[in-house]
GROMACS .gro file of C-alpha atoms in nm:
model
  445
    1UNK     CA    1   9.381   7.195   4.628
    2UNK     CA    2   9.342   7.414   4.321
    3UNK     CA    3   8.972   7.340   4.312
    4UNK     CA    4   8.935   7.437   4.676
    5UNK     CA    5   9.114   7.765   4.608
    6UNK     CA    6   8.875   7.849   4.327
    7UNK     CA    7   8.580   7.764   4.544
    8UNK     CA    8   8.713   7.992   4.820
    9UNK     CA    9   8.761   8.282   4.575
   10UNK     CA   10   8.413   8.227   4.437
   11UNK     CA   11   8.270   8.225   4.797
   12UNK     CA   12   8.447   8.553   4.871
   13UNK     CA   13   8.302   8.713   4.556
   14UNK     CA   14   7.955   8.595   4.652
   15UNK     CA   15   7.991   8.755   4.999
   16UNK     CA   16   8.102   9.085   4.848
   17UNK     CA   17   7.800   9.086   4.621
   18UNK     CA   18   7.559   8.986   4.903
   19UNK     CA   19   7.622   9.282   5.132
   20UNK     CA   20   7.612   9.654   5.064
   21UNK     CA   21   7.929   9.860   5.108
   22UNK     CA   22   8.034   9.964   5.455
   23UNK     CA   23   7.932  10.320   5.389
   24UNK     CA   24   7.577  10.206   5.325
   25UNK     CA   25   7.572   9.976   5.630
   26UNK     CA   26   7.669  10.263   5.856
   27UNK     CA   27   7.358  10.450   5.748
   28UNK     CA   28   7.111  10.167   5.796
   29UNK     CA   29   6.892  10.187   6.105
   30UNK     CA   30   6.929   9.877   6.325
   31UNK     CA   31   6.735  10.006   6.621
   32UNK     CA   32   6.395  10.078   6.477
   33UNK     CA   33   6.233   9.817   6.702
   34UNK     CA   34   6.406   9.932   7.021
   35UNK     CA   35   6.225  10.255   7.097
   36UNK     CA   36   5.913  10.425   6.968
   37UNK     CA   37   6.072  10.768   6.998
   38UNK     CA   38   6.331  10.682   6.739
   39UNK     CA   39   6.061  10.541   6.514
   40UNK     CA   40   5.874  10.871   6.515
   41UNK     CA   41   6.192  11.054   6.420
   42UNK     CA   42   6.242  10.827   6.118
   43UNK     CA   43   5.905  10.887   5.957
   44UNK     CA   44   6.035  11.129   5.692
   45UNK     CA   45   6.353  10.944   5.590
   46UNK     CA   46   6.424  10.790   5.246
   47UNK     CA   47   6.518  10.440   5.130
   48UNK     CA   48   6.871  10.415   4.985
   49UNK     CA   49   6.862  10.409   4.608
   50UNK     CA   50   7.168  10.188   4.568
   51UNK     CA   51   7.031   9.900   4.773
   52UNK     CA   52   6.882   9.724   4.472
   53UNK     CA   53   6.533   9.616   4.379
   54UNK     CA   54   6.527   9.330   4.629
   55UNK     CA   55   6.629   9.542   4.929
   56UNK     CA   56   6.399   9.539   5.227
   57UNK     CA   57   6.254   9.880   5.304
   58UNK     CA   58   6.428  10.042   5.596
   59UNK     CA   59   6.440  10.392   5.741
   60UNK     CA   60   6.738  10.621   5.711
   61UNK     CA   61   6.824  10.844   6.008
   62UNK     CA   62   6.977  11.184   5.984
   63UNK     CA   63   7.309  11.227   6.164
   64UNK     CA   64   7.159  11.426   6.454
   65UNK     CA   65   6.886  11.162   6.496
   66UNK     CA   66   7.146  10.886   6.504
   67UNK     CA   67   7.333  11.069   6.779
   68UNK     CA   68   7.013  11.110   6.979
   69UNK     CA   69   6.936  10.737   6.954
   70UNK     CA   70   7.290  10.645   7.054
   71UNK     CA   71   7.276  10.881   7.353
   72UNK     CA   72   6.950  10.724   7.469
   73UNK     CA   73   7.094  10.375   7.436
   74UNK     CA   74   7.409  10.479   7.620
   75UNK     CA   75   7.196  10.624   7.902
   76UNK     CA   76   7.003  10.297   7.933
   77UNK     CA   77   7.324  10.091   7.939
   78UNK     CA   78   7.481  10.310   8.210
   79UNK     CA   79   7.173  10.281   8.429
   80UNK     CA   80   7.161   9.904   8.386
   81UNK     CA   81   7.528   9.878   8.489
   82UNK     CA   82   7.472  10.098   8.796
   83UNK     CA   83   7.164   9.900   8.895
   84UNK     CA   84   7.358   9.576   8.864
   85UNK     CA   85   7.629   9.712   9.095
   86UNK     CA   86   7.371   9.824   9.350
   87UNK     CA   87   7.201   9.486   9.349
   88UNK     CA   88   7.536   9.314   9.399
   89UNK     CA   89   7.625   9.543   9.692
   90UNK     CA   90   7.289   9.481   9.853
   91UNK     CA   91   7.325   9.106   9.808
   92UNK     CA   92   7.667   9.112   9.975
   93UNK     CA   93   7.531   9.323  10.262
   94UNK     CA   94   7.249   9.077  10.321
   95UNK     CA   95   7.493   8.785  10.323
   96UNK     CA   96   7.720   8.960  10.575
   97UNK     CA   97   7.420   9.045  10.790
   98UNK     CA   98   7.302   8.683  10.796
   99UNK     CA   99   7.645   8.566  10.909
  100UNK     CA  100   7.660   8.836  11.178
  101UNK     CA  101   7.314   8.751  11.311
  102UNK     CA  102   7.401   8.382  11.340
  103UNK     CA  103   7.726   8.469  11.520
  104UNK     CA  104   7.555   8.708  11.760
  105UNK     CA  105   7.284   8.456  11.845
  106UNK     CA  106   7.546   8.189  11.912
  107UNK     CA  107   7.749   8.429  12.127
  108UNK     CA  108   7.439   8.529  12.322
  109UNK     CA  109   7.350   8.166  12.393
  110UNK     CA  110   7.704   8.088  12.509
  111UNK     CA  111   7.710   8.397  12.731
  112UNK     CA  112   7.375   8.300  12.883
  113UNK     CA  113   7.508   7.955  12.968
  114UNK     CA  114   7.821   8.103  13.127
  115UNK     CA  115   7.622   8.353  13.329
  116UNK     CA  116   7.403   8.073  13.461
  117UNK     CA  117   7.711   7.891  13.590
  118UNK     CA  118   7.858   8.208  13.742
  119UNK     CA  119   7.553   8.295  13.948
  120UNK     CA  120   7.679   8.047  14.207
  121UNK     CA  121   7.989   8.265  14.264
  122UNK     CA  122   7.940   8.581  14.480
  123UNK     CA  123   8.182   8.873  14.484
  124UNK     CA  124   8.530   8.782  14.600
  125UNK     CA  125   8.697   8.913  14.916
  126UNK     CA  126   9.063   8.920  15.006
  127UNK     CA  127   9.214   8.704  15.281
  128UNK     CA  128   9.567   8.622  15.380
  129UNK     CA  129   9.530   8.252  15.463
  130UNK     CA  130   9.352   8.130  15.151
  131UNK     CA  131   9.482   7.853  14.934
  132UNK     CA  132   9.616   7.927  14.589
  133UNK     CA  133   9.357   8.021  14.329
  134UNK     CA  134   9.384   8.132  13.972
  135UNK     CA  135   9.244   8.447  13.818
  136UNK     CA  136   9.198   8.508  13.451
  137UNK     CA  137   9.232   8.846  13.281
  138UNK     CA  138   9.144   8.920  12.924
  139UNK     CA  139   9.374   9.178  12.769
  140UNK     CA  140   9.379   9.357  12.438
  141UNK     CA  141   9.729   9.500  12.473
  142UNK     CA  142  10.060   9.368  12.595
  143UNK     CA  143  10.137   9.370  12.965
  144UNK     CA  144  10.302   9.160  13.233
  145UNK     CA  145  10.095   8.969  13.483
  146UNK     CA  146  10.143   9.087  13.839
  147UNK     CA  147  10.067   8.860  14.131
  148UNK     CA  148  10.096   9.124  14.405
  149UNK     CA  149   9.777   9.215  14.590
  150UNK     CA  150   9.636   9.556  14.499
  151UNK     CA  151   9.793   9.563  14.151
  152UNK     CA  152   9.650   9.442  13.825
  153UNK     CA  153   9.840   9.334  13.517
  154UNK     CA  154   9.958   9.587  13.262
  155UNK     CA  155   9.748   9.632  12.957
  156UNK     CA  156   9.376   9.663  12.926
  157UNK     CA  157   9.151   9.436  13.132
  158UNK     CA  158   8.799   9.368  13.015
  159UNK     CA  159   8.658   9.107  13.251
  160UNK     CA  160   8.626   9.061  13.625
  161UNK     CA  161   8.873   8.838  13.806
  162UNK     CA  162   8.720   8.522  13.950
  163UNK     CA  163   8.830   8.295  14.235
  164UNK     CA  164   8.814   7.920  14.221
  165UNK     CA  165   8.576   7.718  14.425
  166UNK     CA  166   8.685   7.601  14.770
  167UNK     CA  167   8.844   7.257  14.783
  168UNK     CA  168   8.506   7.097  14.851
  169UNK     CA  169   8.356   7.237  14.529
  170UNK     CA  170   8.658   7.225  14.296
  171UNK     CA  171   8.553   6.888  14.153
  172UNK     CA  172   8.215   7.032  14.055
  173UNK     CA  173   8.373   7.314  13.852
  174UNK     CA  174   8.602   7.107  13.630
  175UNK     CA  175   8.369   7.150  13.334
  176UNK     CA  176   8.343   7.531  13.366
  177UNK     CA  177   8.458   7.752  13.084
  178UNK     CA  178   8.605   8.099  13.113
  179UNK     CA  179   8.480   8.369  12.882
  180UNK     CA  180   8.744   8.479  12.632
  181UNK     CA  181   8.640   8.823  12.513
  182UNK     CA  182   8.955   8.984  12.372
  183UNK     CA  183   9.270   8.887  12.186
  184UNK     CA  184   9.499   8.755  12.461
  185UNK     CA  185   9.434   8.540  12.767
  186UNK     CA  186   9.672   8.553  13.063
  187UNK     CA  187   9.636   8.332  13.365
  188UNK     CA  188   9.781   8.451  13.694
  189UNK     CA  189   9.789   8.299  14.042
  190UNK     CA  190   9.645   8.485  14.339
  191UNK     CA  191   9.659   8.370  14.701
  192UNK     CA  192   9.437   8.633  14.857
  193UNK     CA  193   9.086   8.565  14.720
  194UNK     CA  194   8.806   8.385  14.901
  195UNK     CA  195   8.431   8.344  14.879
  196UNK     CA  196   8.203   8.568  15.086
  197UNK     CA  197   7.997   8.390  15.353
  198UNK     CA  198   7.655   8.278  15.236
  199UNK     CA  199   7.472   8.502  15.486
  200UNK     CA  200   7.665   8.814  15.381
  201UNK     CA  201   7.571   9.036  15.085
  202UNK     CA  202   7.832   8.980  14.812
  203UNK     CA  203   7.826   9.348  14.707
  204UNK     CA  204   7.840   9.500  15.056
  205UNK     CA  205   8.160   9.694  15.124
  206UNK     CA  206   8.306   9.745  15.468
  207UNK     CA  207   8.357  10.101  15.585
  208UNK     CA  208   8.724  10.115  15.482
  209UNK     CA  209   8.658  10.001  15.126
  210UNK     CA  210   8.355  10.228  15.097
  211UNK     CA  211   8.558  10.531  15.200
  212UNK     CA  212   8.831  10.432  14.958
  213UNK     CA  213   8.575  10.396  14.679
  214UNK     CA  214   8.447  10.749  14.730
  215UNK     CA  215   8.797  10.893  14.706
  216UNK     CA  216   8.873  10.676  14.403
  217UNK     CA  217   8.564  10.794  14.216
  218UNK     CA  218   8.642  11.161  14.285
  219UNK     CA  219   8.994  11.115  14.155
  220UNK     CA  220   8.869  10.928  13.847
  221UNK     CA  221   8.623  11.209  13.765
  222UNK     CA  222   8.896  11.469  13.801
  223UNK     CA  223   9.132  11.280  13.571
  224UNK     CA  224   8.854  11.222  13.316
  225UNK     CA  225   8.806  11.599  13.287
  226UNK     CA  226   9.179  11.661  13.245
  227UNK     CA  227   9.414  11.643  12.949
  228UNK     CA  228   9.525  11.335  12.757
  229UNK     CA  229   9.781  11.230  13.015
  230UNK     CA  230   9.524  11.264  13.293
  231UNK     CA  231   9.281  11.042  13.103
  232UNK     CA  232   9.548  10.774  13.060
  233UNK     CA  233   9.629  10.789  13.432
  234UNK     CA  234   9.260  10.765  13.514
  235UNK     CA  235   9.223  10.454  13.300
  236UNK     CA  236   9.518  10.282  13.469
  237UNK     CA  237   9.396  10.391  13.814
  238UNK     CA  238   9.061  10.221  13.762
  239UNK     CA  239   9.224   9.907  13.622
  240UNK     CA  240   9.446   9.881  13.929
  241UNK     CA  241   9.143   9.892  14.159
  242UNK     CA  242   8.918   9.664  13.959
  243UNK     CA  243   8.959   9.361  14.183
  244UNK     CA  244   8.840   9.550  14.488
  245UNK     CA  245   8.544   9.734  14.332
  246UNK     CA  246   8.437   9.527  14.030
  247UNK     CA  247   8.096   9.468  14.188
  248UNK     CA  248   8.012   9.836  14.232
  249UNK     CA  249   7.789  10.018  13.985
  250UNK     CA  250   7.955  10.360  14.019
  251UNK     CA  251   8.295  10.204  13.961
  252UNK     CA  252   8.196   9.997  13.658
  253UNK     CA  253   8.043  10.272  13.448
  254UNK     CA  254   8.346  10.493  13.518
  255UNK     CA  255   8.574  10.211  13.409
  256UNK     CA  256   8.370  10.184  13.088
  257UNK     CA  257   8.396  10.561  13.044
  258UNK     CA  258   8.774  10.532  13.077
  259UNK     CA  259   8.771  10.274  12.796
  260UNK     CA  260   8.589  10.531  12.582
  261UNK     CA  261   8.854  10.791  12.672
  262UNK     CA  262   9.127  10.556  12.556
  263UNK     CA  263   8.934  10.496  12.233
  264UNK     CA  264   8.941  10.871  12.173
  265UNK     CA  265   9.314  10.896  12.246
  266UNK     CA  266   9.420  10.598  12.032
  267UNK     CA  267   9.484  10.619  11.657
  268UNK     CA  268   9.528  10.250  11.571
  269UNK     CA  269   9.202  10.095  11.449
  270UNK     CA  270   9.255   9.757  11.616
  271UNK     CA  271   9.339   9.913  11.952
  272UNK     CA  272   9.038  10.143  11.932
  273UNK     CA  273   8.810   9.849  11.864
  274UNK     CA  274   8.962   9.657  12.156
  275UNK     CA  275   8.901   9.945  12.397
  276UNK     CA  276   8.542   9.983  12.279
  277UNK     CA  277   8.472   9.610  12.311
  278UNK     CA  278   8.629   9.601  12.656
  279UNK     CA  279   8.419   9.887  12.789
  280UNK     CA  280   8.101   9.751  12.631
  281UNK     CA  281   8.151   9.411  12.792
  282UNK     CA  282   8.198   9.570  13.134
  283UNK     CA  283   7.859   9.736  13.096
  284UNK     CA  284   7.682   9.431  12.956
  285UNK     CA  285   7.725   9.264  13.294
  286UNK     CA  286   7.648   9.586  13.481
  287UNK     CA  287   7.317   9.638  13.298
  288UNK     CA  288   7.201   9.292  13.401
  289UNK     CA  289   7.217   9.413  13.763
  290UNK     CA  290   7.152   9.787  13.728
  291UNK     CA  291   6.914   9.843  13.440
  292UNK     CA  292   6.796  10.165  13.608
  293UNK     CA  293   7.136  10.335  13.580
  294UNK     CA  294   7.130  10.623  13.332
  295UNK     CA  295   7.511  10.633  13.322
  296UNK     CA  296   7.533  10.263  13.235
  297UNK     CA  297   7.292  10.309  12.944
  298UNK     CA  298   7.467  10.625  12.826
  299UNK     CA  299   7.817  10.480  12.811
  300UNK     CA  300   7.695  10.149  12.671
  301UNK     CA  301   7.541  10.342  12.380
  302UNK     CA  302   7.858  10.546  12.326
  303UNK     CA  303   8.088  10.242  12.333
  304UNK     CA  304   7.860  10.045  12.104
  305UNK     CA  305   7.874  10.326  11.853
  306UNK     CA  306   8.252  10.349  11.882
  307UNK     CA  307   8.285   9.973  11.836
  308UNK     CA  308   8.086   9.980  11.511
  309UNK     CA  309   8.281  10.264  11.349
  310UNK     CA  310   8.490  10.028  11.137
  311UNK     CA  311   8.211   9.779  11.065
  312UNK     CA  312   8.001   9.721  10.752
  313UNK     CA  313   7.698   9.932  10.668
  314UNK     CA  314   7.443   9.676  10.803
  315UNK     CA  315   7.630   9.646  11.132
  316UNK     CA  316   7.655  10.023  11.170
  317UNK     CA  317   7.282  10.048  11.112
  318UNK     CA  318   7.218   9.784  11.379
  319UNK     CA  319   7.444   9.975  11.615
  320UNK     CA  320   7.239  10.287  11.546
  321UNK     CA  321   6.926  10.111  11.664
  322UNK     CA  322   7.096   9.996  11.984
  323UNK     CA  323   7.246  10.342  12.041
  324UNK     CA  324   6.905  10.509  12.013
  325UNK     CA  325   6.743  10.251  12.243
  326UNK     CA  326   6.990  10.305  12.527
  327UNK     CA  327   7.001  10.685  12.490
  328UNK     CA  328   6.621  10.694  12.516
  329UNK     CA  329   6.639  10.484  12.835
  330UNK     CA  330   6.906  10.711  12.980
  331UNK     CA  331   6.697  11.023  12.908
  332UNK     CA  332   6.394  10.864  13.073
  333UNK     CA  333   6.606  10.799  13.384
  334UNK     CA  334   6.792  11.132  13.381
  335UNK     CA  335   6.588  11.388  13.182
  336UNK     CA  336   6.794  11.692  13.288
  337UNK     CA  337   7.131  11.573  13.153
  338UNK     CA  338   7.239  11.793  12.856
  339UNK     CA  339   7.493  11.536  12.738
  340UNK     CA  340   7.215  11.289  12.661
  341UNK     CA  341   7.024  11.537  12.443
  342UNK     CA  342   7.347  11.624  12.263
  343UNK     CA  343   7.402  11.256  12.181
  344UNK     CA  344   7.042  11.217  12.066
  345UNK     CA  345   7.074  11.529  11.852
  346UNK     CA  346   7.380  11.390  11.678
  347UNK     CA  347   7.197  11.063  11.613
  348UNK     CA  348   6.903  11.248  11.457
  349UNK     CA  349   7.134  11.461  11.242
  350UNK     CA  350   7.320  11.156  11.111
  351UNK     CA  351   6.998  10.967  11.032
  352UNK     CA  352   6.860  11.272  10.852
  353UNK     CA  353   7.174  11.274  10.632
  354UNK     CA  354   7.197  10.902  10.553
  355UNK     CA  355   7.336  10.833  10.208
  356UNK     CA  356   7.140  10.673   9.928
  357UNK     CA  357   7.298  10.330   9.970
  358UNK     CA  358   7.248  10.337  10.347
  359UNK     CA  359   6.881  10.424  10.303
  360UNK     CA  360   6.837  10.138  10.057
  361UNK     CA  361   7.006   9.899  10.299
  362UNK     CA  362   6.787  10.014  10.587
  363UNK     CA  363   6.472   9.966  10.380
  364UNK     CA  364   6.582   9.617  10.279
  365UNK     CA  365   6.681   9.503  10.628
  366UNK     CA  366   6.418   9.656  10.854
  367UNK     CA  367   6.041   9.677  10.835
  368UNK     CA  368   6.040  10.005  11.028
  369UNK     CA  369   6.357  10.198  10.938
  370UNK     CA  370   6.487  10.470  11.172
  371UNK     CA  371   6.351  10.812  11.091
  372UNK     CA  372   6.467  11.154  11.201
  373UNK     CA  373   6.478  11.500  11.050
  374UNK     CA  374   6.708  11.798  11.077
  375UNK     CA  375   6.431  11.968  11.274
  376UNK     CA  376   6.440  11.680  11.529
  377UNK     CA  377   6.816  11.724  11.564
  378UNK     CA  378   6.779  12.100  11.608
  379UNK     CA  379   6.525  12.061  11.888
  380UNK     CA  380   6.761  11.833  12.081
  381UNK     CA  381   7.059  12.066  12.039
  382UNK     CA  382   6.849  12.363  12.152
  383UNK     CA  383   6.742  12.158  12.454
  384UNK     CA  384   7.111  12.121  12.541
  385UNK     CA  385   7.154  12.499  12.538
  386UNK     CA  386   6.841  12.538  12.748
  387UNK     CA  387   6.972  12.301  13.017
  388UNK     CA  388   7.334  12.419  13.003
  389UNK     CA  389   7.412  12.733  12.797
  390UNK     CA  390   7.750  12.701  12.628
  391UNK     CA  391   7.760  12.328  12.699
  392UNK     CA  392   8.000  12.262  12.412
  393UNK     CA  393   8.147  12.423  12.103
  394UNK     CA  394   8.045  12.123  11.894
  395UNK     CA  395   7.682  12.157  12.005
  396UNK     CA  396   7.660  12.517  11.883
  397UNK     CA  397   7.822  12.424  11.554
  398UNK     CA  398   7.557  12.156  11.506
  399UNK     CA  399   7.286  12.417  11.571
  400UNK     CA  400   7.441  12.638  11.301
  401UNK     CA  401   7.452  12.343  11.060
  402UNK     CA  402   7.086  12.262  11.128
  403UNK     CA  403   6.978  12.619  11.056
  404UNK     CA  404   7.191  12.619  10.741
  405UNK     CA  405   7.026  12.298  10.621
  406UNK     CA  406   6.683  12.445  10.697
  407UNK     CA  407   6.763  12.759  10.495
  408UNK     CA  408   6.775  13.005  10.787
  409UNK     CA  409   7.103  13.180  10.707
  410UNK     CA  410   7.075  13.456  10.966
  411UNK     CA  411   7.023  13.208  11.251
  412UNK     CA  412   7.308  12.994  11.122
  413UNK     CA  413   7.547  13.292  11.124
  414UNK     CA  414   7.435  13.386  11.476
  415UNK     CA  415   7.512  13.040  11.613
  416UNK     CA  416   7.842  13.027  11.427
  417UNK     CA  417   7.944  13.344  11.609
  418UNK     CA  418   7.826  13.199  11.941
  419UNK     CA  419   8.026  12.882  11.875
  420UNK     CA  420   8.339  13.088  11.806
  421UNK     CA  421   8.315  13.239  12.154
  422UNK     CA  422   8.369  12.900  12.322
  423UNK     CA  423   8.717  12.750  12.367
  424UNK     CA  424   8.811  12.421  12.205
  425UNK     CA  425   8.898  12.165  12.471
  426UNK     CA  426   8.856  11.835  12.288
  427UNK     CA  427   8.930  11.674  11.953
  428UNK     CA  428   8.563  11.712  11.869
  429UNK     CA  429   8.587  12.086  11.939
  430UNK     CA  430   8.889  12.108  11.708
  431UNK     CA  431   8.693  11.936  11.434
  432UNK     CA  432   8.403  12.174  11.496
  433UNK     CA  433   8.637  12.472  11.451
  434UNK     CA  434   8.742  12.335  11.112
  435UNK     CA  435   8.376  12.299  11.015
  436UNK     CA  436   8.315  12.660  11.114
  437UNK     CA  437   8.597  12.777  10.887
  438UNK     CA  438   8.459  12.571  10.598
  439UNK     CA  439   8.110  12.713  10.644
  440UNK     CA  440   8.244  13.070  10.649
  441UNK     CA  441   8.452  13.014  10.337
  442UNK     CA  442   8.151  12.869  10.153
  443UNK     CA  443   7.935  13.172  10.230
  444UNK     CA  444   8.212  13.417  10.143
  445UNK     CA  445   8.234  13.262   9.798
   0.00000   0.00000   0.00000
């Protein structure tokens, strides 16, 4: 043991003699091979005199040169770390997108199969002597099933009620599957549904129902333009009449619009998503029959955008493509509607202000990414004013923001003043008023 101790002490002395003192080590350049710029800065330095005759020639940096080299290295390290984070985020986005695409393809195939089976079922009519049949509602909120004719269950329905086959065809439908589109499934019994005769148009209304539909639509439009309570009443009114008019185009897009109203009035994220999904699904079926309806395309685009608000970046970008596609179709069908140009203007403005990460994701996911400029947005907002002067407070605020972004301060101030003249009737108008105040405070500073 004593011998080992002596050997250890001798090894320690050898190490102390092998290396220069710490003060010398701190002055030695260890990065001469890392960058040429540092090498040029070292050209006039001296070799330490206390390094001994056998020391390898090295370059001594002045203190300011050492700091410069360290700053450059620190800059490189920070950029490498940021790049690594960006690559990881992009990888995760691509993985999520792949899963979403597979799920959407599977859902589309299942929906196609269900639609093929349902084509054998025409629109249902009421009768008093029919045998018992079951109807299925898909709800996203709580509510009690009601079996009385003329009333629907409480909550928020998102699919049409269906009657069973007659007794002669019940055996053929045992393998049918009902589409479950929302969170909760409630099965109720109805005794007043029957199939329409084969020689009768399934969507043809008798005079009484047609007259009732006209009155219903007028009332729904009036409630839609009212306050929050009116919008809620309008939503429930349309739900209560869904069984009678579910096969009518004018009814369906208003029902989808009411879902969008409820999305606006609701604060809970899950409930908002449920309303958006419900309205979108109503219009998915409607667009298969009425692809030439501007209103169906308009509200499908709006609901699709609302549905994607809480989704990942790739899914929001996909929703943007779908939104633009349906708004363009709606404008082609109804070119004098100012609301459509307002929606297109907002889309252009948002695309023009995409963040860096969103632009990178778009470039990675799509061969032809969406493009739009602030000038494109401005032209659409000005088109709104041309078709309907004073259409909305929010529209004039967007015009002011476009001119501000383009550097035209005088025009921006003019449109800010014009926006202030309009009353605020919606939540969007209230948000626009806050933006006006922020813009004024920025310019006053």
